CSV table of C-alpha atoms in Angstrom, one decimal:
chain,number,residue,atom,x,y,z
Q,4,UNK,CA,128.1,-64.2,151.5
Q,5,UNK,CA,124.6,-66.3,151.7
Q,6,UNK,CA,121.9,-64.6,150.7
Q,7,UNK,CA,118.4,-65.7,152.2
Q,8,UNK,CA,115.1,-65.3,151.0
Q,9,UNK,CA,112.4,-63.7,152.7
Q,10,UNK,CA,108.8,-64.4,152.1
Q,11,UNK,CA,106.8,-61.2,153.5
Q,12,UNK,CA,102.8,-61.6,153.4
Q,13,UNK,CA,101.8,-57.6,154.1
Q,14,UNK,CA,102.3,-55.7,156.9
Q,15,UNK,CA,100.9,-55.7,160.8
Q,16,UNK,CA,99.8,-59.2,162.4
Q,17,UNK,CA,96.0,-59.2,161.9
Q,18,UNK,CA,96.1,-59.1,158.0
Q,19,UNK,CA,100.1,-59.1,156.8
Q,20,UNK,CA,103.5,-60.3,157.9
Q,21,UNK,CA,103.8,-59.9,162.4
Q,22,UNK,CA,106.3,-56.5,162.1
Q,23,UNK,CA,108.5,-57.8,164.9
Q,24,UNK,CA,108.7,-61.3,163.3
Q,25,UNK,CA,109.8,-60.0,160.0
Q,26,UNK,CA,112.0,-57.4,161.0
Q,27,UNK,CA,113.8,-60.1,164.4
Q,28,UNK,CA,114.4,-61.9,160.9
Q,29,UNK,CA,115.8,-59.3,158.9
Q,30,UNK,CA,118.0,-58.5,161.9
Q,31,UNK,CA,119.3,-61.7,162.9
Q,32,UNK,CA,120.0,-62.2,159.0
Q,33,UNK,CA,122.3,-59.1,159.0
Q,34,UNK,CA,124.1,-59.8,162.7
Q,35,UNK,CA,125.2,-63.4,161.2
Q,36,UNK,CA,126.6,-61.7,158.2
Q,37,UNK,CA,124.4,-62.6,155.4
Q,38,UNK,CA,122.0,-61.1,153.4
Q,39,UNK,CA,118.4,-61.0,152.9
Q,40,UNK,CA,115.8,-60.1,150.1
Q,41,UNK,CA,112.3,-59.5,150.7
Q,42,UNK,CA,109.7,-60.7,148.3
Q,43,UNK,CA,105.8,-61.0,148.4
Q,44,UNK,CA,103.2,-62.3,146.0
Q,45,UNK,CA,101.7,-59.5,144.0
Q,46,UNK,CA,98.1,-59.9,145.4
Q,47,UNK,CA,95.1,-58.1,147.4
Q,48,UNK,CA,94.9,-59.0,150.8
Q,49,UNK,CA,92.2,-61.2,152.1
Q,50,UNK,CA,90.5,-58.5,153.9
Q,51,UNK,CA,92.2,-55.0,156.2
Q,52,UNK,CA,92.1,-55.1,159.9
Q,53,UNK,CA,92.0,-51.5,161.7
Q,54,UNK,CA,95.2,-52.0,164.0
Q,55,UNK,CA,93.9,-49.9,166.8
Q,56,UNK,CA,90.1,-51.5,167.3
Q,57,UNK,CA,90.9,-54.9,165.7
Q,58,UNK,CA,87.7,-54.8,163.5
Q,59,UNK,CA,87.7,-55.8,159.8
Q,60,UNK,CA,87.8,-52.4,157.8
Q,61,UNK,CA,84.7,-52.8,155.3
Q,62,UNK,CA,85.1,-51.2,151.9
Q,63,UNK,CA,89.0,-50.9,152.1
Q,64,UNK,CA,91.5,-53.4,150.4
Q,65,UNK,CA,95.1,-53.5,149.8
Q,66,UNK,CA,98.1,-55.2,148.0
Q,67,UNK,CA,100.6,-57.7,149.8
Q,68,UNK,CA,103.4,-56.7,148.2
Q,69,UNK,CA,102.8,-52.4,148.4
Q,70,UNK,CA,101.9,-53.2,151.8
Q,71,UNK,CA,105.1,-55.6,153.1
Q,72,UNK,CA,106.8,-52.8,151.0
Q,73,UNK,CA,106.7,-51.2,154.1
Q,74,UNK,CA,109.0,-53.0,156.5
Q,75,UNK,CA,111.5,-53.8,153.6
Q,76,UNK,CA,112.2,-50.2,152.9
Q,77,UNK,CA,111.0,-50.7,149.6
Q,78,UNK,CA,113.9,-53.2,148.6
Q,79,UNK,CA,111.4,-55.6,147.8
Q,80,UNK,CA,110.6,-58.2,144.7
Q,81,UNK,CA,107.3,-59.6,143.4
Q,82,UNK,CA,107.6,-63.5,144.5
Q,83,UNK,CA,107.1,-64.0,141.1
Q,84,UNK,CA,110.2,-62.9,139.3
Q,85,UNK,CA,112.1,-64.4,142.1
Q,86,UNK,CA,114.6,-67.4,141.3
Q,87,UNK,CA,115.7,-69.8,143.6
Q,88,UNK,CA,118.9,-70.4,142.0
Q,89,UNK,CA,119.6,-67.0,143.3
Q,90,UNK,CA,119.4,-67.9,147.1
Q,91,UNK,CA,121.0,-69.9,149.6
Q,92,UNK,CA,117.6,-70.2,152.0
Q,93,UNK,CA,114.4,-69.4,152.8
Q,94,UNK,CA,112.3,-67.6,155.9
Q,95,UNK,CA,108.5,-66.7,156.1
Q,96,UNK,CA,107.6,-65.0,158.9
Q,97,UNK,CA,104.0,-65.3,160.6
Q,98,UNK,CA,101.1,-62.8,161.3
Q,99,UNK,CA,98.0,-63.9,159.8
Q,100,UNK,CA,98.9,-62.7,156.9
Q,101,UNK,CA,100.5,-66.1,156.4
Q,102,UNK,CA,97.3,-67.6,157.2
Q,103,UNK,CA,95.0,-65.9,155.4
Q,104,UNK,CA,97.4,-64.1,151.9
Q,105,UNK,CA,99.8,-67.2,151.7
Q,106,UNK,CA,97.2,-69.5,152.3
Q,107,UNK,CA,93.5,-69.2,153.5
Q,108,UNK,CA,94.2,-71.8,156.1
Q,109,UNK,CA,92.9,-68.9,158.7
Q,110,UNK,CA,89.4,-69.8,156.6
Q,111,UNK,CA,90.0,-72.8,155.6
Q,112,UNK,CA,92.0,-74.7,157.6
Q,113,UNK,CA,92.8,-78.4,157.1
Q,114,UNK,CA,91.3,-77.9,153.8
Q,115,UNK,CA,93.4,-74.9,153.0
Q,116,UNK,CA,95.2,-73.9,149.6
Q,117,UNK,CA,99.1,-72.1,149.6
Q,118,UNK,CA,99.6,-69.4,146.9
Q,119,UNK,CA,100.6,-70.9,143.7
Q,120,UNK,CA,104.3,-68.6,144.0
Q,121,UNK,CA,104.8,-69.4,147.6
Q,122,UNK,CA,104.5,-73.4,146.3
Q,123,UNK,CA,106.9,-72.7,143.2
Q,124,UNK,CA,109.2,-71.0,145.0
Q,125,UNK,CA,109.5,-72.5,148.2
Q,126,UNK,CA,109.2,-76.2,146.7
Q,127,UNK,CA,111.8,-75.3,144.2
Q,128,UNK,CA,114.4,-74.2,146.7
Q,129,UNK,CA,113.2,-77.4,149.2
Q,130,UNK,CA,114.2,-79.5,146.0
Q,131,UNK,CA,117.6,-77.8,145.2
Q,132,UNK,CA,118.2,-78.9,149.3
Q,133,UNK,CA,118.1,-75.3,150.8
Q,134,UNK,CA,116.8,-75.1,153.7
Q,135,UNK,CA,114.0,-73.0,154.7
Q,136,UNK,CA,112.6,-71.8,157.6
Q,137,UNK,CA,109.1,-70.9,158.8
Q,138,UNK,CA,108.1,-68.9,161.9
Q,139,UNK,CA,104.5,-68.3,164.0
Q,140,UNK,CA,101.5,-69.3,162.4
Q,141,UNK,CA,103.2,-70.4,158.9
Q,142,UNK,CA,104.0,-73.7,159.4
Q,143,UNK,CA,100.9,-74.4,159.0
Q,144,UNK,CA,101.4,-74.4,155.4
Q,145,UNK,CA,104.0,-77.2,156.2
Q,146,UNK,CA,102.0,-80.3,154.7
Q,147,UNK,CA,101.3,-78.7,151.5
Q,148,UNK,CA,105.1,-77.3,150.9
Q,149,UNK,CA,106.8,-80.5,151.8
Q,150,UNK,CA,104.6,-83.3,151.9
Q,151,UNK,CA,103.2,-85.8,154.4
Q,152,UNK,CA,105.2,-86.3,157.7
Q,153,UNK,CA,106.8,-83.0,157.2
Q,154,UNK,CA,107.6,-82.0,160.3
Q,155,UNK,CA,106.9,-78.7,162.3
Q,156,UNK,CA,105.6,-76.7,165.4
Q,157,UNK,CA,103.4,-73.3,166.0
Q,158,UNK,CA,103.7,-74.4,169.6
Q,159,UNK,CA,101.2,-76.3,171.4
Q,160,UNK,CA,97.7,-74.7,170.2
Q,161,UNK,CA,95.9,-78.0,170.0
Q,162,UNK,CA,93.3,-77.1,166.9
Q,163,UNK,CA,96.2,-75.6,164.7
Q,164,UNK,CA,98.2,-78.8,165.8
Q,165,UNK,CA,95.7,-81.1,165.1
Q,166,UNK,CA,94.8,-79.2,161.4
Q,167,UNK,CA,98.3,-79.6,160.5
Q,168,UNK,CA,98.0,-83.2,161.5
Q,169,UNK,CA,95.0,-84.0,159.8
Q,170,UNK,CA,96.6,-82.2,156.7
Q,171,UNK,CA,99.6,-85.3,156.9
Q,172,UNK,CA,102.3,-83.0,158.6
Q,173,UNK,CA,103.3,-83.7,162.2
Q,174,UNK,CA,103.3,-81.5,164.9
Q,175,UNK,CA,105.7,-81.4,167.6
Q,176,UNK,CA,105.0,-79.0,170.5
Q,177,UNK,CA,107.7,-76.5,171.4
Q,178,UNK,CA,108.7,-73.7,173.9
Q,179,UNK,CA,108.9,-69.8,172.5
Q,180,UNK,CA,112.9,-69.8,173.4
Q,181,UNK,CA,113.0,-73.1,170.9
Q,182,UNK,CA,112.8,-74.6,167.4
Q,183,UNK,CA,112.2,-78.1,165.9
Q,184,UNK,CA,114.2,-78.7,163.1
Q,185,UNK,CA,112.9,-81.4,160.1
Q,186,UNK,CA,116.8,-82.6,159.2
Q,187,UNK,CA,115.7,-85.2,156.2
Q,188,UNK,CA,113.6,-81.8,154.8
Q,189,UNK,CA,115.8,-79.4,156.1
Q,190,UNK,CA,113.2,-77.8,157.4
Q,191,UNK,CA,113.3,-75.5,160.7
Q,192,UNK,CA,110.0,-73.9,162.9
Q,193,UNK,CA,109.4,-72.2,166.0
Q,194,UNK,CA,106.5,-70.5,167.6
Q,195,UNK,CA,107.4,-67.1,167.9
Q,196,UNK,CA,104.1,-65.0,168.7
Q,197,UNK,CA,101.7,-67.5,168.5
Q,198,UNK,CA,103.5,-68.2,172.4
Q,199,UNK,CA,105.7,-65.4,172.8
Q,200,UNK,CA,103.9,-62.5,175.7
Q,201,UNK,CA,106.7,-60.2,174.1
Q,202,UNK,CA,109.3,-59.2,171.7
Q,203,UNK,CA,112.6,-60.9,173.7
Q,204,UNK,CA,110.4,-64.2,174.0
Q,205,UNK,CA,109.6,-63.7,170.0
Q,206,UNK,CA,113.3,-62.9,169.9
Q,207,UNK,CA,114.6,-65.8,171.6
Q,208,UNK,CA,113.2,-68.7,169.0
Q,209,UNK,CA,113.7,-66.3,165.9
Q,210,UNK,CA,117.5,-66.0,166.9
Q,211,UNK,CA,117.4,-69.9,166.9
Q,212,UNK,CA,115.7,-70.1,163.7
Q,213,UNK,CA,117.9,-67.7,161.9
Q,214,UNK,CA,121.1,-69.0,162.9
Q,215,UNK,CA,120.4,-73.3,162.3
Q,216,UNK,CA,118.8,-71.9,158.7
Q,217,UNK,CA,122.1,-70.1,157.7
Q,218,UNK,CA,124.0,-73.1,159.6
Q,219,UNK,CA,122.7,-75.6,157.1
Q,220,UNK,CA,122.6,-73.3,154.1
């Protein structure tokens, strides 16, 4: 039975992992007949968003891993104890979370920085030739997982396109219902929410993604 990785970066899509994202993933996982385990770096949050007014919520902070605890049940590891020997694939879902906990590419952009255990994991299961996928606004981490010409898609939002670019990845634009698939790097992406208007469009791509990962694990 494969067994596939899953990189959660908190929970809710202003300041942790999108919830439908992650758990469309977890779903899809199970329906093909493999297995997943969560996992997310054992760090504070960039900042907490109120859900309900969208504000930033001064004085307040929390931990990605007690927060994407959440939507794994609590069945989750602390990206840094994982092994990649142990797994068969990777998938990080988006939310900002993965723009701004991962990496601060939300802040930062072209110039941005990944989480050292997001690169030592992910890099170490790209080099064992598993392939991983990455969903929403997380391929913009792309360049700075698996090099220049890596390529990858959030859809067609022309600044995130052109950061990516200017980062040494390239972007290919893509429907919601689609993915783009990197086969040298093994690599598979698809927009999810930063397109989708709801939760079958997210569904549609996610599906896709899911099923060509475990195809190639």
């Amino acid at each position: 039975m494969k067994k596939i990785a899953v990189i959660l970066s908190g929970c809710g899509v202003y300041d942790g992992a999108e919830i439908y994202e992650s758990v469309l993933t977890l779903l899809q996982i199970a329906e093909r007949g493999a297995v997943s385990q969560c996992m997310a770096p054992n760090i504070d949050q960039m900042h907490v968003v109120n859900h309900l007014t969208g504000e930033e919520a001064t004085g307040e902070s929390r931990n990605v891993l007690v927060e994407a605890a959440r939507i794994a049940r609590g069945e989750i590891i602390d990206l840094a104890t994982a092994n990649a020997q142990d797994y068969d694939a990777l998938i990080i879902p988006g939310g900002f979370g993965a723009a701004k906990n991962l990496s601060d590419f939300a802040v930062k952009g072209a110039e941005c920085q990944v989480n050292p255990d997001v690169i030592n994991f992910t890099q170490a299961m790209h080099k064992a030739g598993k392939p991983v996928g990455l969903i929403c606004i997380a391929p913009a981490m792309t360049p700075v997982l698996f090099g220049e010409g890596a390529t990858c898609t959030i859809g067609n939002d022309a600044d995130t396109a052109a950061a990516i670019e200017a980062m040494g990845g390239k972007h290919q634009d893509c429907g919601v219902n689609e993915i783009v698939i990197d086969s040298e790097r093994k690599l598979v992406t698809t927009p999810a929410y930063m397109l989708a208007g709801s939760i079958t469009e997210a569904a549609s791509g996610i599906r896709k993604l899911v099923d060509q990962v475990i195809e190639m694990a």
